[in-house]
Short mmCIF file of C-alpha atoms in Angstrom, two decimals:
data_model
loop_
_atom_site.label_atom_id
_atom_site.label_comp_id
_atom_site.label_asym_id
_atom_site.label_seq_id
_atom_site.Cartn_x
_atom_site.Cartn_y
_atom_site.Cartn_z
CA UNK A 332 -0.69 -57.57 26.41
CA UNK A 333 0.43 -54.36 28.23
CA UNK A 334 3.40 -54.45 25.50
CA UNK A 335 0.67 -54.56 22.63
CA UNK A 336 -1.07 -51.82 24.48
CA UNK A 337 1.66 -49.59 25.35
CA UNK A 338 2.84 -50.12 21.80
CA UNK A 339 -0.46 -48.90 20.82
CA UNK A 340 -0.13 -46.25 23.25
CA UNK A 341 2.73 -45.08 21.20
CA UNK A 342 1.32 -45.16 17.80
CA UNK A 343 -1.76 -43.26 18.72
CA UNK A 344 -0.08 -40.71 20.27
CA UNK A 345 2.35 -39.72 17.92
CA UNK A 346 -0.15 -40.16 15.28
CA UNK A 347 -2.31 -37.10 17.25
CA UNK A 348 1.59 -35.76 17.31
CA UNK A 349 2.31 -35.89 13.50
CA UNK A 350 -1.84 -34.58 13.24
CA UNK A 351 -1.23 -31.37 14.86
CA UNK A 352 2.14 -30.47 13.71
CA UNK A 353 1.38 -31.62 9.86
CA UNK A 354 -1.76 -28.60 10.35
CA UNK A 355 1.24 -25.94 11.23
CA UNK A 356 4.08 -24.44 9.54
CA UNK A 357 6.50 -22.07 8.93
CA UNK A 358 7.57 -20.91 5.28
CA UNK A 359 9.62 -18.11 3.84
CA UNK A 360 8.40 -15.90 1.95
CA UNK A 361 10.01 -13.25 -0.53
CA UNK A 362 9.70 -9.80 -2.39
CA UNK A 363 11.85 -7.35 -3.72
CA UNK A 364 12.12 -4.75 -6.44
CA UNK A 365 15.43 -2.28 -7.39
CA UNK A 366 16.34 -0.31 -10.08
CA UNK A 367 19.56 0.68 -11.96
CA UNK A 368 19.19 3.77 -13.32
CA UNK A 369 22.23 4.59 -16.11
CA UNK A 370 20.37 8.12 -16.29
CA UNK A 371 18.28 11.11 -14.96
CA UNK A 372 18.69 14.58 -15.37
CA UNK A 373 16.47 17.61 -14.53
CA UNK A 374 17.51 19.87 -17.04
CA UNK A 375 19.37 21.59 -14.43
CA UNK A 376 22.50 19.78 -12.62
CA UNK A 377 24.87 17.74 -14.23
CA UNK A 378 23.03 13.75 -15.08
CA UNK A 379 23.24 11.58 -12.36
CA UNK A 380 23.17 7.64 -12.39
CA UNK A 381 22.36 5.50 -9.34
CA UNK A 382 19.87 2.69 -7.92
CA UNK A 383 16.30 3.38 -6.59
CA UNK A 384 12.96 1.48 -5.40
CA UNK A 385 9.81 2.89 -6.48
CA UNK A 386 9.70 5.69 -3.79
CA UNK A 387 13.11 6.73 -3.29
CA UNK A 388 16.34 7.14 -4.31
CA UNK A 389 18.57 4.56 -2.24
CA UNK A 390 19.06 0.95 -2.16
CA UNK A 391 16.88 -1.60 -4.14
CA UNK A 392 14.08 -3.55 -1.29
CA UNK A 393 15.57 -6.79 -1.03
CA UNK A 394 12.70 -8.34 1.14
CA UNK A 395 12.12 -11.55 2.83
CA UNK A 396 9.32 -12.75 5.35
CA UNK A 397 9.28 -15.97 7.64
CA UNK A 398 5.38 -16.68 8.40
CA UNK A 399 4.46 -19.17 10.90
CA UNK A 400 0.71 -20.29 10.33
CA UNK A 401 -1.71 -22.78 12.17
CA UNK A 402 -5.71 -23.05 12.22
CA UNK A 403 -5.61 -21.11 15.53
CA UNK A 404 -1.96 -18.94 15.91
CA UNK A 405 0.42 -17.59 13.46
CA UNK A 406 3.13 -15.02 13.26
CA UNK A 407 5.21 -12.79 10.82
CA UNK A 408 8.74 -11.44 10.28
CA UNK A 409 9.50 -8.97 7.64
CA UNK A 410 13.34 -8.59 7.14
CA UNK A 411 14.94 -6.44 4.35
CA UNK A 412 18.45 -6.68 3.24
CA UNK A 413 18.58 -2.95 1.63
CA UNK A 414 21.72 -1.64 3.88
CA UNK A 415 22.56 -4.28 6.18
CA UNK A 416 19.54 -6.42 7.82
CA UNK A 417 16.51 -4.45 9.00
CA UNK A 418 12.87 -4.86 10.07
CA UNK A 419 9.65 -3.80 7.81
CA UNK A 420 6.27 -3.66 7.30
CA UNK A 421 4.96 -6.35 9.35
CA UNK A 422 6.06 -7.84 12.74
CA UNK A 423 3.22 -9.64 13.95
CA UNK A 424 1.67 -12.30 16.45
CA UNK A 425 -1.70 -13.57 15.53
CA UNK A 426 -4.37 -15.88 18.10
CA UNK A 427 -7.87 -17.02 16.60
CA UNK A 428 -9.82 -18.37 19.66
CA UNK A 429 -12.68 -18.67 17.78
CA UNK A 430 -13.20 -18.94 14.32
CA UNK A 431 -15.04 -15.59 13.57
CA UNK A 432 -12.42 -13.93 15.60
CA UNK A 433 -8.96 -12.99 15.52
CA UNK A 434 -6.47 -10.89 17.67
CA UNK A 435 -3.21 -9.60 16.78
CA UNK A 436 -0.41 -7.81 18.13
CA UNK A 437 2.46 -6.06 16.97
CA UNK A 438 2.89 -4.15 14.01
CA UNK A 439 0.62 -5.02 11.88
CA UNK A 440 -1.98 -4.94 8.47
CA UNK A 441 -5.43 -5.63 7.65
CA UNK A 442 -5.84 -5.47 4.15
CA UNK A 443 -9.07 -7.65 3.73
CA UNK A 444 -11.41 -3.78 2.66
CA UNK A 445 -7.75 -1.65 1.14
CA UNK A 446 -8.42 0.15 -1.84
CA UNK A 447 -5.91 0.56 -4.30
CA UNK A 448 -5.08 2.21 -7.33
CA UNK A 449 -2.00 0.96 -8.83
CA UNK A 450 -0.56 1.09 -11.81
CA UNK A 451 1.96 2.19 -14.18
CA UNK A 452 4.60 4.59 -12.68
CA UNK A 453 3.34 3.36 -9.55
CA UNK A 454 5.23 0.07 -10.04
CA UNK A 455 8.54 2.02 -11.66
CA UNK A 456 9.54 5.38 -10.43
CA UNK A 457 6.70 6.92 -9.02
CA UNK A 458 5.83 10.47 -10.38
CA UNK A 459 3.45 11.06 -8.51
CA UNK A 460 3.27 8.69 -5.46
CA UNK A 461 -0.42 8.27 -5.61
CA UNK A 462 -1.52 4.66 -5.88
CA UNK A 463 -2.03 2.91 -2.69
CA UNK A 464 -5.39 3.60 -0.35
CA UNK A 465 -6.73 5.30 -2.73
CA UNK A 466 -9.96 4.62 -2.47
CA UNK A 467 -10.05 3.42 1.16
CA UNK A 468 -7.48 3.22 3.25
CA UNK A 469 -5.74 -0.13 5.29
CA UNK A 470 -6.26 -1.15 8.38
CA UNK A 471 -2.54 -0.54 9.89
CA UNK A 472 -1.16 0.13 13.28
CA UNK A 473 1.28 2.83 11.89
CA UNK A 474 -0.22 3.92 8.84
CA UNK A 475 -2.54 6.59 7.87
CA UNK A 476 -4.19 7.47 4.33
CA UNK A 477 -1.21 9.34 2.72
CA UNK A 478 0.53 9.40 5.92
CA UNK A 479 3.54 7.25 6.73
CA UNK A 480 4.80 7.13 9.95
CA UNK A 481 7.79 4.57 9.59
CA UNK A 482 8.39 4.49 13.67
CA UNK A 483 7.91 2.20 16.06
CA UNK A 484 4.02 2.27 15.30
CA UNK A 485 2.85 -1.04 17.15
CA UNK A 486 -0.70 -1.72 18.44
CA UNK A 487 -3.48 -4.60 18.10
CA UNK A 488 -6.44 -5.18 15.76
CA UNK A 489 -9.28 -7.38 16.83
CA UNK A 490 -11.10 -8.86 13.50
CA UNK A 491 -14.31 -10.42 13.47
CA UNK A 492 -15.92 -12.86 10.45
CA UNK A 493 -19.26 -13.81 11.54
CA UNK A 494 -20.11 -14.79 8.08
CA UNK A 495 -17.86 -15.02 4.57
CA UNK A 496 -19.19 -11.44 3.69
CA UNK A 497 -18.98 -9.39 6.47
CA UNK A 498 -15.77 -8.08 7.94
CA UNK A 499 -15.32 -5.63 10.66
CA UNK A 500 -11.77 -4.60 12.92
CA UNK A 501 -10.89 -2.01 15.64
CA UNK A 502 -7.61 -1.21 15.50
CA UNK A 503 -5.23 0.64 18.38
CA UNK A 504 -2.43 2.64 16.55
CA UNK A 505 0.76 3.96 17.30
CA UNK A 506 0.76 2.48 21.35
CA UNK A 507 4.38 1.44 21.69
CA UNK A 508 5.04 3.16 24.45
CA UNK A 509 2.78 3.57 27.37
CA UNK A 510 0.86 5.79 26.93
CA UNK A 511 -2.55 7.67 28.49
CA UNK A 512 -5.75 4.96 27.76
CA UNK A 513 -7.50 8.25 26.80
CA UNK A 514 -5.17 9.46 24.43
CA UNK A 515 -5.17 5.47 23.35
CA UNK A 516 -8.72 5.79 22.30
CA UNK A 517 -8.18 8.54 19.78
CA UNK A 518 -6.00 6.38 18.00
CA UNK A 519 -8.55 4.02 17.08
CA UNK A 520 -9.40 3.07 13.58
CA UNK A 521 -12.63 0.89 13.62
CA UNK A 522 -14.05 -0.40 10.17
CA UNK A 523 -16.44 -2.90 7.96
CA UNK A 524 -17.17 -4.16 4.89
CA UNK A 525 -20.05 -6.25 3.66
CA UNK A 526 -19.39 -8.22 -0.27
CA UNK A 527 -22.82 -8.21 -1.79
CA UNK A 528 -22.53 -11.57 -4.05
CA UNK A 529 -19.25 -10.38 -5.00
CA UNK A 530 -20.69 -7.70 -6.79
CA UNK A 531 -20.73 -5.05 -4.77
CA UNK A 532 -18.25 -4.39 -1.55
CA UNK A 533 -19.54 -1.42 0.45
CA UNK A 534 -16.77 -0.53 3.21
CA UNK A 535 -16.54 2.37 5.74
CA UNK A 536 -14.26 3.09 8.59
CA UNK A 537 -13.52 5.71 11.06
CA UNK A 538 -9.68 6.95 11.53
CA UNK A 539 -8.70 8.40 14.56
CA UNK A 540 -4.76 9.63 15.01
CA UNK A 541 -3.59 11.45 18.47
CA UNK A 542 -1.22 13.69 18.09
CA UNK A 543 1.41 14.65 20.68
CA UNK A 544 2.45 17.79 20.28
CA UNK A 545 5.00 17.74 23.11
CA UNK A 546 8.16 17.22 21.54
CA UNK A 547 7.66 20.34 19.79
CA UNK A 548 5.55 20.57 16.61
CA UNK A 549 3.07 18.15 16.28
CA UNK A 550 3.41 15.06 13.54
CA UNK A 551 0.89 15.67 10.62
CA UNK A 552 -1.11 12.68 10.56
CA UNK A 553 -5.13 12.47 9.50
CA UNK A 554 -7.94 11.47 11.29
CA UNK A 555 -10.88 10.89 8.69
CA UNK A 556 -14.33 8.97 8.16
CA UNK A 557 -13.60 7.10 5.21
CA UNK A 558 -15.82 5.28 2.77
CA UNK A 559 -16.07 3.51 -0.55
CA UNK A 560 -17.97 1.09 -2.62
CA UNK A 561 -16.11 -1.20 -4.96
CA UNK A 562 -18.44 -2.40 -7.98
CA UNK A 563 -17.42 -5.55 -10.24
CA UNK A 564 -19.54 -5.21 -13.65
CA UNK A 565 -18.15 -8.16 -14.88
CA UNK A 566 -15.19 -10.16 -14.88
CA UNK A 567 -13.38 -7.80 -17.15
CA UNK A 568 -14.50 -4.58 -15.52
CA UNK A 569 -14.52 -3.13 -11.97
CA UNK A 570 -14.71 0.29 -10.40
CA UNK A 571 -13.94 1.39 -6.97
CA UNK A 572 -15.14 5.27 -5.38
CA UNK A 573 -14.14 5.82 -2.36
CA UNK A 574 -14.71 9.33 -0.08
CA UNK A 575 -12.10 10.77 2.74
CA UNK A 576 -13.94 13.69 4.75
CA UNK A 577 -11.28 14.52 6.94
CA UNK A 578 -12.47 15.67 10.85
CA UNK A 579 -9.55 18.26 11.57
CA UNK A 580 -8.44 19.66 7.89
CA UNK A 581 -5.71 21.90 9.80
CA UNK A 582 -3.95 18.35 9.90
CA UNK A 583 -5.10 16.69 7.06
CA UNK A 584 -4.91 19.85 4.47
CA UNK A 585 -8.07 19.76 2.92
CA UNK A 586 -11.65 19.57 3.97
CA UNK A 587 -12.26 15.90 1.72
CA UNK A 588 -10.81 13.53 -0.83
CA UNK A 589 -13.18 11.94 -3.46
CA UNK A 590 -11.38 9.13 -5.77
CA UNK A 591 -11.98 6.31 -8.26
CA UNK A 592 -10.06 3.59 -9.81
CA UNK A 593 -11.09 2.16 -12.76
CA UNK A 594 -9.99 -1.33 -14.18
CA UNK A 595 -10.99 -3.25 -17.60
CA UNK A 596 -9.00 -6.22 -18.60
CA UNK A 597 -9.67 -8.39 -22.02
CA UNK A 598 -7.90 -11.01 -23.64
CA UNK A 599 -4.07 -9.09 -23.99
CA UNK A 600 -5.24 -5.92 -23.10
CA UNK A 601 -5.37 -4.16 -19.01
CA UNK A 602 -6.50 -0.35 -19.22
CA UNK A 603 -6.90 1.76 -15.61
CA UNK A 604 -7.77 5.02 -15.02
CA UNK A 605 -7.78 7.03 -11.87
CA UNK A 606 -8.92 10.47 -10.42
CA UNK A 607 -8.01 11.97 -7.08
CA UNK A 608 -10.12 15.25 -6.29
CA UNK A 609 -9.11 17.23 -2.80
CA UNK A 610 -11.40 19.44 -1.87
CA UNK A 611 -11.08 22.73 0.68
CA UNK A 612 -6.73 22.77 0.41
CA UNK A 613 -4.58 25.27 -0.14
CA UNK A 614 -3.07 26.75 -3.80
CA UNK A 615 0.40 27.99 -2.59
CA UNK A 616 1.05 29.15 -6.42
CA UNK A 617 -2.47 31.12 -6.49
CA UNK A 618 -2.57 31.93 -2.64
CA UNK A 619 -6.05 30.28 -2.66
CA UNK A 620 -7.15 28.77 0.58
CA UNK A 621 -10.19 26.57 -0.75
CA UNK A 622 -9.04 25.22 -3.71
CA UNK A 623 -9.49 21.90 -5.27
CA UNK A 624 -6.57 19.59 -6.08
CA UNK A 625 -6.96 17.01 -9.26
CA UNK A 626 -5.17 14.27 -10.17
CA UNK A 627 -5.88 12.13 -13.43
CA UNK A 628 -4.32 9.20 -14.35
CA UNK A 629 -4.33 6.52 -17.21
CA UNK A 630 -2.87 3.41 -17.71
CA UNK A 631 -2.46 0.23 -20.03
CA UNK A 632 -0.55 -2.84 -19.97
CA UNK A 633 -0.14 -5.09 -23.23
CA UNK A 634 0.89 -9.00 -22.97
CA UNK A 635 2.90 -9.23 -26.50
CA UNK A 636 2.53 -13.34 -27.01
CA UNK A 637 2.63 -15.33 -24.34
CA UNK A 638 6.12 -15.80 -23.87
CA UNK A 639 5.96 -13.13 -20.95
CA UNK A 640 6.99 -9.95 -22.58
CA UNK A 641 4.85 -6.86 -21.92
CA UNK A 642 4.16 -3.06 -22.83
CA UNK A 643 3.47 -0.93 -19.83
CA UNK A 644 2.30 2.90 -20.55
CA UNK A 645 0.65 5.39 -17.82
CA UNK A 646 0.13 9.30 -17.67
CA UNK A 647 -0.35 11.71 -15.08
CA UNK A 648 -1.44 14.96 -15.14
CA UNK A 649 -1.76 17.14 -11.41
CA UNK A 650 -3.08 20.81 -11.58
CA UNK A 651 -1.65 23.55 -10.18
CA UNK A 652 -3.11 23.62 -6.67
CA UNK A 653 -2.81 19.57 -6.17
CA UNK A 654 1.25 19.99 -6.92
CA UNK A 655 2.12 22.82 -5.60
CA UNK A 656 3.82 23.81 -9.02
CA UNK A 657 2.98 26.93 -11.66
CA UNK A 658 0.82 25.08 -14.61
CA UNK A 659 1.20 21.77 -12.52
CA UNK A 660 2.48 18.58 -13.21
CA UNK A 661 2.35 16.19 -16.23
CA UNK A 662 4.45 13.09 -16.38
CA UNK A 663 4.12 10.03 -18.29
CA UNK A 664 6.36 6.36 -18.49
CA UNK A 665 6.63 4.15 -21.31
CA UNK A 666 8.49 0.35 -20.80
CA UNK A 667 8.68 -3.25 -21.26
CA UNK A 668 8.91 -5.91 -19.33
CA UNK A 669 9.41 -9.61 -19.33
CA UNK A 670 8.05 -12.02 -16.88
CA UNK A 671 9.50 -14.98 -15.02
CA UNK A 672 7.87 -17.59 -13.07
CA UNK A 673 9.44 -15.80 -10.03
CA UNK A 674 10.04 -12.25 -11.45
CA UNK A 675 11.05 -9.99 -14.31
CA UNK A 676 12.76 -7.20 -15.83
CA UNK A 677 12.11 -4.12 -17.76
CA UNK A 678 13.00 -0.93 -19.36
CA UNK A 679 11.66 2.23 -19.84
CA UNK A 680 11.31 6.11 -20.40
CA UNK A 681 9.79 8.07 -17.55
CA UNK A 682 9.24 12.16 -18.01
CA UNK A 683 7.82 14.32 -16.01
CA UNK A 684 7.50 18.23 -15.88
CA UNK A 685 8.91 18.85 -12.50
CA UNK A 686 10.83 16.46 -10.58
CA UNK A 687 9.43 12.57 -9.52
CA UNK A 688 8.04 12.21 -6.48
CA UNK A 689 10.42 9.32 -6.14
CA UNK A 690 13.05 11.48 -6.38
CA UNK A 691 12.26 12.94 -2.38
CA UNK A 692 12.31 16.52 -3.40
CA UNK A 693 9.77 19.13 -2.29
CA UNK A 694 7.94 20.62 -4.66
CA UNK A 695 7.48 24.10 -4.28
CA UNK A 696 10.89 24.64 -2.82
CA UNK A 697 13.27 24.92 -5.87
CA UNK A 698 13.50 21.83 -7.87
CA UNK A 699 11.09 21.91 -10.11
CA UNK A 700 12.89 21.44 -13.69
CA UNK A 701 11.44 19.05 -15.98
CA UNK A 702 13.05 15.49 -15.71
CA UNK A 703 13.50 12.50 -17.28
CA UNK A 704 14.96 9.29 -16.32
CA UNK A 705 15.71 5.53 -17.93
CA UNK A 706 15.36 3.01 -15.19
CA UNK A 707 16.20 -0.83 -15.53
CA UNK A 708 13.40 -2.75 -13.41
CA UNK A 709 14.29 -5.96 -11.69
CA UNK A 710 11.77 -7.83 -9.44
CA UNK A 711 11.28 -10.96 -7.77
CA UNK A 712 8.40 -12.75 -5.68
CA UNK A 713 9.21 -16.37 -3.78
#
């Protein structure tokens, strides 16, 4: 008998054994995108070839991420093999004690109310960089709207869920190093969203960035109030308006930022369309110190068949003010691609009439020929 039992013993408990540990795991994960680029030339020096990313000049992303995930903990590890084996994006450890409420530490995203604008160039060589947070900006321990700050950048967000539609975070940015509690608490960014019937997604946050001016000139980073409503008209068409009005312009260079992103997809067809208005900044070209800055942007992608091959178009147009640059900027890409289960690759033309934002220059400091470029696109997702 105590052999039956004991031998039942042992079946129950590694049964409760094999129960928990068949509800965790840890996968890898994988992204990447590079290009080869056989030529680009501003007009000016000689043509130059080299590889790039999206937004720069340098090595292709090679990316890979190990994420360990259970009902109530998980982690993340972003690794990228661009020059030799480095950390990115996210590294992150995650506790839910309760079910509407989750705590995480590290470096860090919330992306559940992120507003983006992508498209086109965006996903090549980017022209004009503007395409992410457009509308309303991530939760991020590092990041601001616009403003990257690629450091050491770790904090915490605390996420609550008391119901499917409603989500809500306070974040505490930048806090690697000890630092004052009161200077902490300017860091905060503290947000929430509420999906109407998935029709309508009305978000709003507040971003607060310290700025320690002690090392000399102080970083450039912007605190804002930040909201947006996202509308889906149907299930071809969707816009998104979002409003930045920013509480010290002398760091965030303009007074507000209203922008939309427009989507309608049908059958082959996926047309966007984008505007990006910044209100109160300064026209270096006209000396003006309350201008307005405007962006416009279209795009459209085309599925030829269904054997994965694709047309992919955008424009851009910047005035004057926005750029920086005498009669602004207008730049355009035209490509195609074909898709993989796993990734793709592409060609195109990209113009533009001063140099690519990709390309890291300045505007307004001397580079500002007209450019073109022919990038090969290769991508993969695992």
């Amino acid at each position: 008998m105590r052999r039956v039992l004991a031998t039942l013993g042992l079946i129950l408990a590694t049964s409760s054994v094999v129960s928990t540990v068949s509800a965790a795991e840890v996968k890898i994960g994988a992204w990447g995108r590079g290009f080869f680029v056989p030529f680009y030339s501003d007009g000016d020096s000689d043509a130059q070839t080299f590889d790039a990313v999206s937004w720069g000049a340098n090595n292709p992303r090679i990316g890979v991420s190990i994420i360990g995930s259970s009902d109530n903990v998980g982690f993340q590890i972003d690794l990228n093999g661009d020059n030799g084996i480095g950390a990115h994006d996210q590294q992150k450890i995650w506790v839910k004690p309760f079910e509407m409420l989750t705590l995480t530490v590290g470096r860090a995203y919330d992306d559940v109310l992120r507003g983006n604008g992508t498209f086109g160039d965006f996903d090549w060589l980017r022209i004009s960089g503007t395409g992410e947070d457009l509308t309303f900006a991530r939760m991020s321990t590092y990041d601001g709207p616009y403003v990257r700050s690629w450091g050491e950048g770790h904090g915490a967000i605390i996420a609550l869920d008391p119901m499917k539609e409603l989500h809500a975070y306070v974040g505490f940015k930048n806090i690697s190093t000890a630092m004052k509690t009161a200077d902490a608490m300017k860091n905060l960014q503290i947000g929430a969203g509420y999906n109407i019937a998935e029709k309508a997604h009305i978000r709003a946050q507040y971003i607060g960035t310290f700025t320690d001016s002690t090392g000399g000139k102080p970083s450039v980073d912007l605190s804002a109030i930040n909201a947006a409503l996202k509308l889906t008209l149907s299930e071809s068409f969707y816009a998104d308006v979002g409003a930045f009005i920013a509480t010290k312009k002398e760091e965030a260079g303009y007074t507000a930022r209203i922008a939309a992103y427009l989507k309608y997809a049908t059958g082959p067809i996926a047309l966007h369309g984008l505007g990006n208005f910044r209100l109160g900044i300064n026209d270096v070209v006209a000396n003006e110190e309350d201008a307005t800055g405007m962006e416009l942007g279209l795009g459209l992608n085309y599925a030829i068949g269904d054997n994965g091959l694709g047309l992919v178009a955008s424009f851009r147009y910047q005035n004057e003010a926005d750029v920086g640059v005498k009669d602004g900027r207008i730049g355009g890409l035209v490509g195609i691609e074909k898709g993989f289960s796993n990734g793709k690759i592409g060609i195109g033309v990209e113009f533009s009439t001063t140099n690519f934002a990709f390309y890291g220059n300045e505007l307004g400091k001397g580079n500002e020929n007209a450019s073109i470029a022919v990038p090969v696109k290769v991508e993969y997702w695992f």
